[in-house]
C-alpha cells in the first residue's frame, strides 16, 4: 500500500510536525477544500491560501489518517477510539480540543 502524503512542516514519516510532535501526535486531517491530509491546522495555514475546509462530523468520508500505518477512518470512528485499531499506536487525547477546526 502506498503511503499517503502528509503535508505541512513535518518532522518524521508519521506526520509529527513542528507544532505537534509528541509520541501520540500521529493523526493527519483532510482539508475539505484542497483534499490534502495535513499534520495540523497550523501547518495548513502556513502553506495554503484558503482556510482549512471542515467536513460535517457525521460524514462517511475517511478524513482522518493514522500517520504510522496509513489507515484512514471516518471522524466518528476516530472520535470513538483512543488508539489505531490497525497498528495500535495511541492517539493524542488533546486532539479533541481542536475538533471544531476539522468538523462542523
CSV table of N, CA, C and O in Angstrom, one decimal:
chain,number,residue,atom,x,y,z
A,1,UNK,N,0.8,-1.2,0.0
A,1,UNK,CA,0.0,0.0,0.0
A,1,UNK,C,0.9,1.2,0.0
A,1,UNK,O,1.8,1.4,0.8
A,2,UNK,N,0.6,2.2,-0.9
A,2,UNK,CA,1.4,3.4,-1.0
A,2,UNK,C,1.0,4.3,0.2
A,2,UNK,O,-0.1,4.5,0.5
A,3,UNK,N,2.1,4.9,0.8
A,3,UNK,CA,1.8,5.8,1.9
A,3,UNK,C,1.2,7.1,1.4
A,3,UNK,O,1.7,7.7,0.4
A,4,UNK,N,0.2,7.6,2.1
A,4,UNK,CA,-0.4,8.9,1.8
A,4,UNK,C,0.5,10.0,2.2
A,4,UNK,O,1.1,10.0,3.3
A,5,UNK,N,0.6,11.0,1.4
A,5,UNK,CA,1.5,12.2,1.8
A,5,UNK,C,0.8,13.0,2.9
A,5,UNK,O,-0.4,13.2,2.8
A,6,UNK,N,1.5,13.3,3.9
A,6,UNK,CA,1.1,14.2,5.0
A,6,UNK,C,1.8,15.5,4.8
A,6,UNK,O,3.0,15.6,4.8
A,7,UNK,N,1.0,16.5,4.5
A,7,UNK,CA,1.5,17.8,4.2
A,7,UNK,C,1.8,18.6,5.4
A,7,UNK,O,1.2,18.4,6.5
A,8,UNK,N,2.7,19.6,5.3
A,8,UNK,CA,3.0,20.5,6.4
A,8,UNK,C,4.5,20.5,6.7
A,8,UNK,O,5.3,20.0,5.9
A,9,UNK,N,4.8,21.1,7.8
A,9,UNK,CA,6.2,21.2,8.2
A,9,UNK,C,6.5,20.0,9.1
A,9,UNK,O,6.6,20.1,10.3
A,10,UNK,N,6.5,18.8,8.4
A,10,UNK,CA,6.6,17.5,9.2
A,10,UNK,C,8.0,17.2,9.5
A,10,UNK,O,9.0,17.5,8.8
A,11,UNK,N,8.1,16.5,10.7
A,11,UNK,CA,9.4,16.1,11.2
A,11,UNK,C,9.8,14.7,11.0
A,11,UNK,O,10.9,14.3,11.1
A,12,UNK,N,8.8,13.9,10.7
A,12,UNK,CA,9.0,12.4,10.5
A,12,UNK,C,7.9,11.8,9.6
A,12,UNK,O,7.0,12.5,9.2
A,13,UNK,N,8.1,10.6,9.3
A,13,UNK,CA,7.2,9.9,8.4
A,13,UNK,C,5.8,9.6,9.0
A,13,UNK,O,4.9,9.3,8.3
A,14,UNK,N,5.7,9.8,10.3
A,14,UNK,CA,4.4,9.5,11.0
A,14,UNK,C,3.6,10.8,11.0
A,14,UNK,O,2.4,10.8,11.6
A,15,UNK,N,4.0,11.9,10.5
A,15,UNK,CA,3.3,13.1,10.4
A,15,UNK,C,3.4,14.1,11.6
A,15,UNK,O,2.6,15.0,11.7
A,16,UNK,N,4.3,13.8,12.5
A,16,UNK,CA,4.6,14.8,13.6
A,16,UNK,C,5.1,16.0,12.9
A,16,UNK,O,5.9,16.0,12.0
A,17,UNK,N,4.7,17.2,13.4
A,17,UNK,CA,5.1,18.4,12.8
A,17,UNK,C,5.8,19.4,13.8
A,17,UNK,O,5.9,19.0,15.0
A,18,UNK,N,6.2,20.5,13.4
A,18,UNK,CA,6.9,21.4,14.3
A,18,UNK,C,5.9,21.9,15.4
A,18,UNK,O,6.4,22.4,16.4
A,19,UNK,N,4.7,21.9,15.1
A,19,UNK,CA,3.7,22.4,16.1
A,19,UNK,C,3.3,21.3,17.1
A,19,UNK,O,3.0,21.6,18.3
A,20,UNK,N,3.1,20.0,16.6
A,20,UNK,CA,2.6,18.9,17.4
A,20,UNK,C,3.5,17.7,17.2
A,20,UNK,O,3.5,17.2,16.1
A,21,UNK,N,4.3,17.3,18.2
A,21,UNK,CA,5.3,16.3,17.9
A,21,UNK,C,5.6,15.3,19.1
A,21,UNK,O,6.7,14.8,19.2
A,22,UNK,N,4.6,15.1,19.9
A,22,UNK,CA,4.7,14.1,20.9
A,22,UNK,C,4.6,12.7,20.3
A,22,UNK,O,4.3,12.6,19.1
A,23,UNK,N,4.9,11.7,21.1
A,23,UNK,CA,4.7,10.3,20.6
A,23,UNK,C,3.3,10.0,20.0
A,23,UNK,O,3.1,9.2,19.1
A,24,UNK,N,2.3,10.7,20.6
A,24,UNK,CA,0.9,10.5,20.2
A,24,UNK,C,0.4,11.4,19.1
A,24,UNK,O,-0.8,11.2,18.7
A,25,UNK,N,1.2,12.3,18.6
A,25,UNK,CA,0.7,13.2,17.6
A,25,UNK,C,1.0,12.7,16.2
A,25,UNK,O,1.9,13.1,15.5
A,26,UNK,N,0.1,11.7,15.8
A,26,UNK,CA,0.3,11.0,14.6
A,26,UNK,C,-0.9,11.0,13.7
A,26,UNK,O,-0.9,10.3,12.7
A,27,UNK,N,-1.8,11.9,14.0
A,27,UNK,CA,-3.1,12.0,13.2
A,27,UNK,C,-3.0,13.1,12.2
A,27,UNK,O,-2.6,14.2,12.6
A,28,UNK,N,-3.3,12.9,11.0
A,28,UNK,CA,-3.5,13.9,10.0
A,28,UNK,C,-4.9,14.1,9.6
A,28,UNK,O,-5.7,13.1,9.6
A,29,UNK,N,-5.4,15.3,9.3
A,29,UNK,CA,-6.8,15.5,9.0
A,29,UNK,C,-6.8,16.1,7.5
A,29,UNK,O,-6.0,16.9,7.1
A,30,UNK,N,-7.9,15.6,6.8
A,30,UNK,CA,-8.1,16.0,5.4
A,30,UNK,C,-8.8,17.4,5.4
A,30,UNK,O,-9.9,17.5,6.0
A,31,UNK,N,-8.3,18.3,4.6
A,31,UNK,CA,-9.0,19.6,4.3
A,31,UNK,C,-10.1,19.3,3.3
A,31,UNK,O,-9.8,18.8,2.2
A,32,UNK,N,-11.3,19.8,3.6
A,32,UNK,CA,-12.4,19.7,2.6
A,32,UNK,C,-12.2,20.5,1.4
A,32,UNK,O,-12.8,20.3,0.3
A,33,UNK,N,-11.4,21.5,1.5
A,33,UNK,CA,-11.2,22.5,0.3
A,33,UNK,C,-10.1,21.9,-0.6
A,33,UNK,O,-10.4,21.8,-1.8
A,34,UNK,N,-9.0,21.6,-0.2
A,34,UNK,CA,-7.9,21.1,-1.1
A,34,UNK,C,-7.8,19.6,-1.1
A,34,UNK,O,-7.1,19.1,-2.0
A,35,UNK,N,-8.4,18.9,-0.2
A,35,UNK,CA,-8.3,17.4,-0.2
A,35,UNK,C,-7.0,16.8,0.3
A,35,UNK,O,-6.9,15.6,0.3
A,36,UNK,N,-6.1,17.6,0.8
A,36,UNK,CA,-4.8,17.1,1.3
A,36,UNK,C,-4.9,16.8,2.8
A,36,UNK,O,-5.6,17.5,3.6
A,37,UNK,N,-4.2,15.8,3.2
A,37,UNK,CA,-4.1,15.5,4.6
A,37,UNK,C,-2.9,16.3,5.2
A,37,UNK,O,-1.8,16.3,4.7
A,38,UNK,N,-3.3,17.1,6.2
A,38,UNK,CA,-2.3,18.0,6.8
A,38,UNK,C,-2.0,17.5,8.3
A,38,UNK,O,-2.8,17.0,9.0
A,39,UNK,N,-0.7,17.7,8.7
A,39,UNK,CA,-0.3,17.3,10.0
A,39,UNK,C,-1.1,18.1,11.1
A,39,UNK,O,-1.4,17.5,12.1
A,40,UNK,N,-1.4,19.3,10.8
A,40,UNK,CA,-2.2,20.1,11.7
A,40,UNK,C,-2.7,21.3,11.0
A,40,UNK,O,-2.3,21.7,9.9
A,41,UNK,N,-3.7,22.0,11.6
A,41,UNK,CA,-4.3,23.2,11.0
A,41,UNK,C,-3.3,24.3,10.9
A,41,UNK,O,-3.4,25.1,10.0
A,42,UNK,N,-2.3,24.4,11.8
A,42,UNK,CA,-1.3,25.5,11.7
A,42,UNK,C,-0.4,25.3,10.5
A,42,UNK,O,-0.1,26.3,9.8
A,43,UNK,N,0.0,24.1,10.2
A,43,UNK,CA,0.7,23.8,9.0
A,43,UNK,C,-0.1,24.2,7.8
A,43,UNK,O,0.4,24.8,6.8
A,44,UNK,N,-1.4,23.8,7.8
A,44,UNK,CA,-2.3,24.2,6.7
A,44,UNK,C,-2.3,25.7,6.5
A,44,UNK,O,-2.2,26.2,5.3
A,45,UNK,N,-2.4,26.4,7.5
A,45,UNK,CA,-2.5,27.9,7.4
A,45,UNK,C,-1.2,28.4,6.9
A,45,UNK,O,-1.2,29.4,6.2
A,46,UNK,N,-0.1,27.8,7.1
A,46,UNK,CA,1.2,28.3,6.6
A,46,UNK,C,1.4,28.0,5.1
A,46,UNK,O,1.9,28.9,4.4
A,47,UNK,N,0.9,26.9,4.6
A,47,UNK,CA,1.2,26.5,3.3
A,47,UNK,C,0.0,26.7,2.3
A,47,UNK,O,0.3,26.7,1.1
A,48,UNK,N,-1.2,27.0,2.7
A,48,UNK,CA,-2.3,27.1,1.8
A,48,UNK,C,-2.9,28.6,1.9
A,48,UNK,O,-2.7,29.2,2.9
A,49,UNK,N,-3.5,29.0,0.8
A,49,UNK,CA,-4.1,30.4,0.8
A,49,UNK,C,-5.6,30.4,1.1
A,49,UNK,O,-6.2,31.4,1.0
A,50,UNK,N,-6.1,29.2,1.5
A,50,UNK,CA,-7.5,29.1,1.9
A,50,UNK,C,-7.6,28.6,3.3
A,50,UNK,O,-6.7,28.0,3.8
A,51,UNK,N,-8.8,28.9,4.0
A,51,UNK,CA,-9.0,28.4,5.3
A,51,UNK,C,-9.1,26.8,5.3
A,51,UNK,O,-9.5,26.3,4.2
A,52,UNK,N,-8.9,26.2,6.4
A,52,UNK,CA,-9.0,24.7,6.5
A,52,UNK,C,-10.5,24.4,6.3
A,52,UNK,O,-11.3,24.8,7.1
A,53,UNK,N,-10.8,23.7,5.2
A,53,UNK,CA,-12.2,23.3,5.0
A,53,UNK,C,-12.7,22.2,5.9
A,53,UNK,O,-12.0,21.2,6.0
A,54,UNK,N,-13.8,22.4,6.6
A,54,UNK,CA,-14.3,21.4,7.5
A,54,UNK,C,-15.3,20.5,6.9
A,54,UNK,O,-16.1,20.9,6.0
A,55,UNK,N,-15.4,19.3,7.4
A,55,UNK,CA,-16.4,18.3,7.0
A,55,UNK,C,-17.4,18.3,8.1
A,55,UNK,O,-17.2,18.7,9.2
A,56,UNK,N,-18.6,17.8,7.7
A,56,UNK,CA,-19.6,17.5,8.8
A,56,UNK,C,-19.1,16.4,9.6
A,56,UNK,O,-18.5,15.4,9.1
A,57,UNK,N,-19.3,16.5,10.9
A,57,UNK,CA,-18.9,15.4,11.8
A,57,UNK,C,-19.4,14.0,11.5
A,57,UNK,O,-18.8,13.0,11.7
A,58,UNK,N,-20.6,14.0,10.8
A,58,UNK,CA,-21.2,12.7,10.5
A,58,UNK,C,-20.8,12.2,9.1
A,58,UNK,O,-21.3,11.2,8.7
A,59,UNK,N,-19.9,12.9,8.5
A,59,UNK,CA,-19.5,12.4,7.1
A,59,UNK,C,-19.0,11.0,7.2
A,59,UNK,O,-18.4,10.5,8.1
A,60,UNK,N,-19.3,10.2,6.1
A,60,UNK,CA,-18.8,8.9,6.0
A,60,UNK,C,-17.5,8.8,5.2
A,60,UNK,O,-17.0,7.7,5.0
A,61,UNK,N,-17.0,10.0,4.8
A,61,UNK,CA,-15.7,10.0,4.1
A,61,UNK,C,-14.6,9.8,5.2
A,61,UNK,O,-14.7,10.2,6.3
A,62,UNK,N,-13.6,9.1,4.7
A,62,UNK,CA,-12.4,8.9,5.6
A,62,UNK,C,-11.5,10.0,5.6
A,62,UNK,O,-10.7,10.2,4.7
A,63,UNK,N,-11.6,10.9,6.6
A,63,UNK,CA,-10.9,12.2,6.6
A,63,UNK,C,-9.8,12.2,7.7
A,63,UNK,O,-9.2,13.3,7.8
A,64,UNK,N,-9.7,11.2,8.4
A,64,UNK,CA,-8.6,11.1,9.5
A,64,UNK,C,-7.6,10.0,9.1
A,64,UNK,O,-8.1,8.9,8.6
A,65,UNK,N,-6.3,10.3,9.2
A,65,UNK,CA,-5.3,9.4,8.7
A,65,UNK,C,-4.4,9.1,9.9
A,65,UNK,O,-3.9,10.0,10.6
A,66,UNK,N,-4.1,7.8,10.1
A,66,UNK,CA,-3.0,7.4,11.1
A,66,UNK,C,-1.7,7.5,10.4
A,66,UNK,O,-1.5,6.9,9.3
A,67,UNK,N,-0.8,8.4,10.8
A,67,UNK,CA,0.4,8.6,10.2
A,67,UNK,C,1.4,7.5,10.3
A,67,UNK,O,2.4,7.4,9.5
A,68,UNK,N,1.2,6.6,11.3
A,68,UNK,CA,2.1,5.5,11.5
A,68,UNK,C,1.8,4.4,10.4
A,68,UNK,O,2.8,4.0,9.7
A,69,UNK,N,0.6,4.0,10.3
A,69,UNK,CA,0.3,2.8,9.4
A,69,UNK,C,-0.5,3.2,8.1
A,69,UNK,O,-0.6,2.5,7.2
A,70,UNK,N,-1.0,4.5,8.1
A,70,UNK,CA,-1.7,4.9,6.9
A,70,UNK,C,-3.2,4.6,6.8
A,70,UNK,O,-3.8,4.9,5.8
A,71,UNK,N,-3.7,4.0,7.8
A,71,UNK,CA,-5.2,3.6,7.8
A,71,UNK,C,-6.0,4.9,7.8
A,71,UNK,O,-5.6,5.9,8.6
A,72,UNK,N,-7.0,4.9,7.1
A,72,UNK,CA,-7.9,6.1,7.0
A,72,UNK,C,-9.2,5.7,7.8
A,72,UNK,O,-9.6,4.5,7.7
A,73,UNK,N,-9.8,6.7,8.4
A,73,UNK,CA,-11.1,6.4,9.1
A,73,UNK,C,-12.0,7.6,9.1
A,73,UNK,O,-11.5,8.7,8.8
A,74,UNK,N,-13.2,7.4,9.4
A,74,UNK,CA,-14.2,8.5,9.5
A,74,UNK,C,-13.9,9.2,10.8
A,74,UNK,O,-13.3,8.7,11.7
A,75,UNK,N,-14.4,10.5,10.8
A,75,UNK,CA,-14.2,11.2,12.1
A,75,UNK,C,-14.9,10.6,13.3
A,75,UNK,O,-14.4,10.5,14.3
A,76,UNK,N,-16.1,10.1,13.0
A,76,UNK,CA,-16.9,9.4,14.1
A,76,UNK,C,-16.1,8.2,14.7
A,76,UNK,O,-16.1,8.0,15.9
A,77,UNK,N,-15.5,7.4,13.8
A,77,UNK,CA,-14.8,6.3,14.2
A,77,UNK,C,-13.5,6.7,15.0
A,77,UNK,O,-13.3,6.2,16.1
A,78,UNK,N,-12.8,7.7,14.5
A,78,UNK,CA,-11.6,8.2,15.2
A,78,UNK,C,-12.0,8.7,16.6
A,78,UNK,O,-11.3,8.4,17.6
A,79,UNK,N,-13.1,9.4,16.7
A,79,UNK,CA,-13.5,10.0,18.0
A,79,UNK,C,-13.9,9.0,19.0
A,79,UNK,O,-13.8,9.2,20.2
A,80,UNK,N,-14.3,7.8,18.5
A,80,UNK,CA,-14.7,6.7,19.4
A,80,UNK,C,-13.6,5.8,20.0
A,80,UNK,O,-13.8,5.0,20.8
A,81,UNK,N,-12.4,6.0,19.4
A,81,UNK,CA,-11.2,5.2,19.8
A,81,UNK,C,-10.1,6.0,20.4
A,81,UNK,O,-10.1,7.2,20.2
A,82,UNK,N,-9.2,5.4,21.1
A,82,UNK,CA,-8.0,6.2,21.6
A,82,UNK,C,-6.7,5.7,21.1
A,82,UNK,O,-5.6,6.1,21.4
A,83,UNK,N,-6.8,4.7,20.2
A,83,UNK,CA,-5.6,4.2,19.5
A,83,UNK,C,-6.0,3.5,18.2
A,83,UNK,O,-7.1,3.2,18.0
A,84,UNK,N,-5.0,3.5,17.3
A,84,UNK,CA,-5.3,2.9,16.0
A,84,UNK,C,-5.6,1.4,16.1
A,84,UNK,O,-4.9,0.7,16.7
A,85,UNK,N,-6.7,1.1,15.5
A,85,UNK,CA,-7.1,-0.4,15.5
A,85,UNK,C,-6.3,-1.2,14.6
A,85,UNK,O,-6.3,-2.4,14.6
A,86,UNK,N,-5.5,-0.6,13.7
A,86,UNK,CA,-4.7,-1.3,12.8
A,86,UNK,C,-3.3,-1.6,13.3
A,86,UNK,O,-2.8,-2.7,13.3
A,87,UNK,N,-2.6,-0.5,13.8
A,87,UNK,CA,-1.3,-0.7,14.3
A,87,UNK,C,-1.1,-0.5,15.8
A,87,UNK,O,0.0,-0.8,16.3
A,88,UNK,N,-2.1,-0.1,16.5
A,88,UNK,CA,-2.1,0.0,18.0
A,88,UNK,C,-1.5,1.3,18.5
A,88,UNK,O,-1.4,1.4,19.8
A,89,UNK,N,-1.0,2.2,17.7
A,89,UNK,CA,-0.4,3.4,18.2
A,89,UNK,C,-1.5,4.2,19.0
A,89,UNK,O,-2.6,4.3,18.6
A,90,UNK,N,-1.1,4.8,20.1
A,90,UNK,CA,-2.0,5.7,20.9
A,90,UNK,C,-2.1,7.0,20.2
A,90,UNK,O,-1.2,7.6,19.7
A,91,UNK,N,-3.4,7.6,20.3
A,91,UNK,CA,-3.6,8.9,19.8
A,91,UNK,C,-3.6,9.9,20.9
A,91,UNK,O,-3.8,9.6,22.1
A,92,UNK,N,-3.3,11.2,20.5
A,92,UNK,CA,-3.2,12.3,21.5
A,92,UNK,C,-4.6,12.7,21.9
A,92,UNK,O,-5.4,13.1,21.1
A,93,UNK,N,-4.9,12.5,23.2
A,93,UNK,CA,-6.3,12.8,23.7
A,93,UNK,C,-6.6,14.3,23.6
A,93,UNK,O,-7.7,14.8,23.5
A,94,UNK,N,-5.5,15.1,23.5
A,94,UNK,CA,-5.7,16.6,23.4
A,94,UNK,C,-6.2,17.0,22.0
A,94,UNK,O,-6.6,18.1,21.8
A,95,UNK,N,-6.1,16.1,21.0
A,95,UNK,CA,-6.6,16.5,19.7
A,95,UNK,C,-8.1,16.8,19.7
A,95,UNK,O,-8.5,17.6,18.8
A,96,UNK,N,-8.8,16.3,20.6
A,96,UNK,CA,-10.3,16.6,20.7
A,96,UNK,C,-10.5,18.1,21.0
A,96,UNK,O,-11.5,18.6,20.7
A,97,UNK,N,-9.5,18.8,21.6
A,97,UNK,CA,-9.6,20.2,21.9
A,97,UNK,C,-9.7,21.0,20.6
A,97,UNK,O,-10.3,22.1,20.6
A,98,UNK,N,-9.2,20.5,19.5
A,98,UNK,CA,-9.2,21.2,18.2
A,98,UNK,C,-10.3,20.7,17.3
A,98,UNK,O,-10.3,21.0,16.1
A,99,UNK,N,-11.2,19.9,17.8
A,99,UNK,CA,-12.3,19.3,17.0
A,99,UNK,C,-13.0,20.3,16.1
A,99,UNK,O,-13.3,20.0,14.9
A,100,UNK,N,-13.3,21.4,16.6
A,100,UNK,CA,-14.0,22.5,15.9
A,100,UNK,C,-13.3,22.9,14.6
A,100,UNK,O,-13.9,23.5,13.7
A,101,UNK,N,-12.0,22.7,14.5
A,101,UNK,CA,-11.3,23.1,13.4
A,101,UNK,C,-11.4,22.2,12.2
A,101,UNK,O,-11.2,22.5,11.0
A,102,UNK,N,-11.8,20.9,12.5
A,102,UNK,CA,-11.8,19.9,11.4
A,102,UNK,C,-13.2,19.5,11.0
A,102,UNK,O,-13.4,19.1,9.9
A,103,UNK,N,-14.2,19.6,12.0
A,103,UNK,CA,-15.5,19.2,11.7
A,103,UNK,C,-16.5,20.2,12.1
A,103,UNK,O,-16.2,21.0,13.0
A,104,UNK,N,-17.7,20.2,11.5
A,104,UNK,CA,-18.7,21.2,11.9
A,104,UNK,C,-20.0,20.5,12.4
A,104,UNK,O,-20.1,19.3,12.1
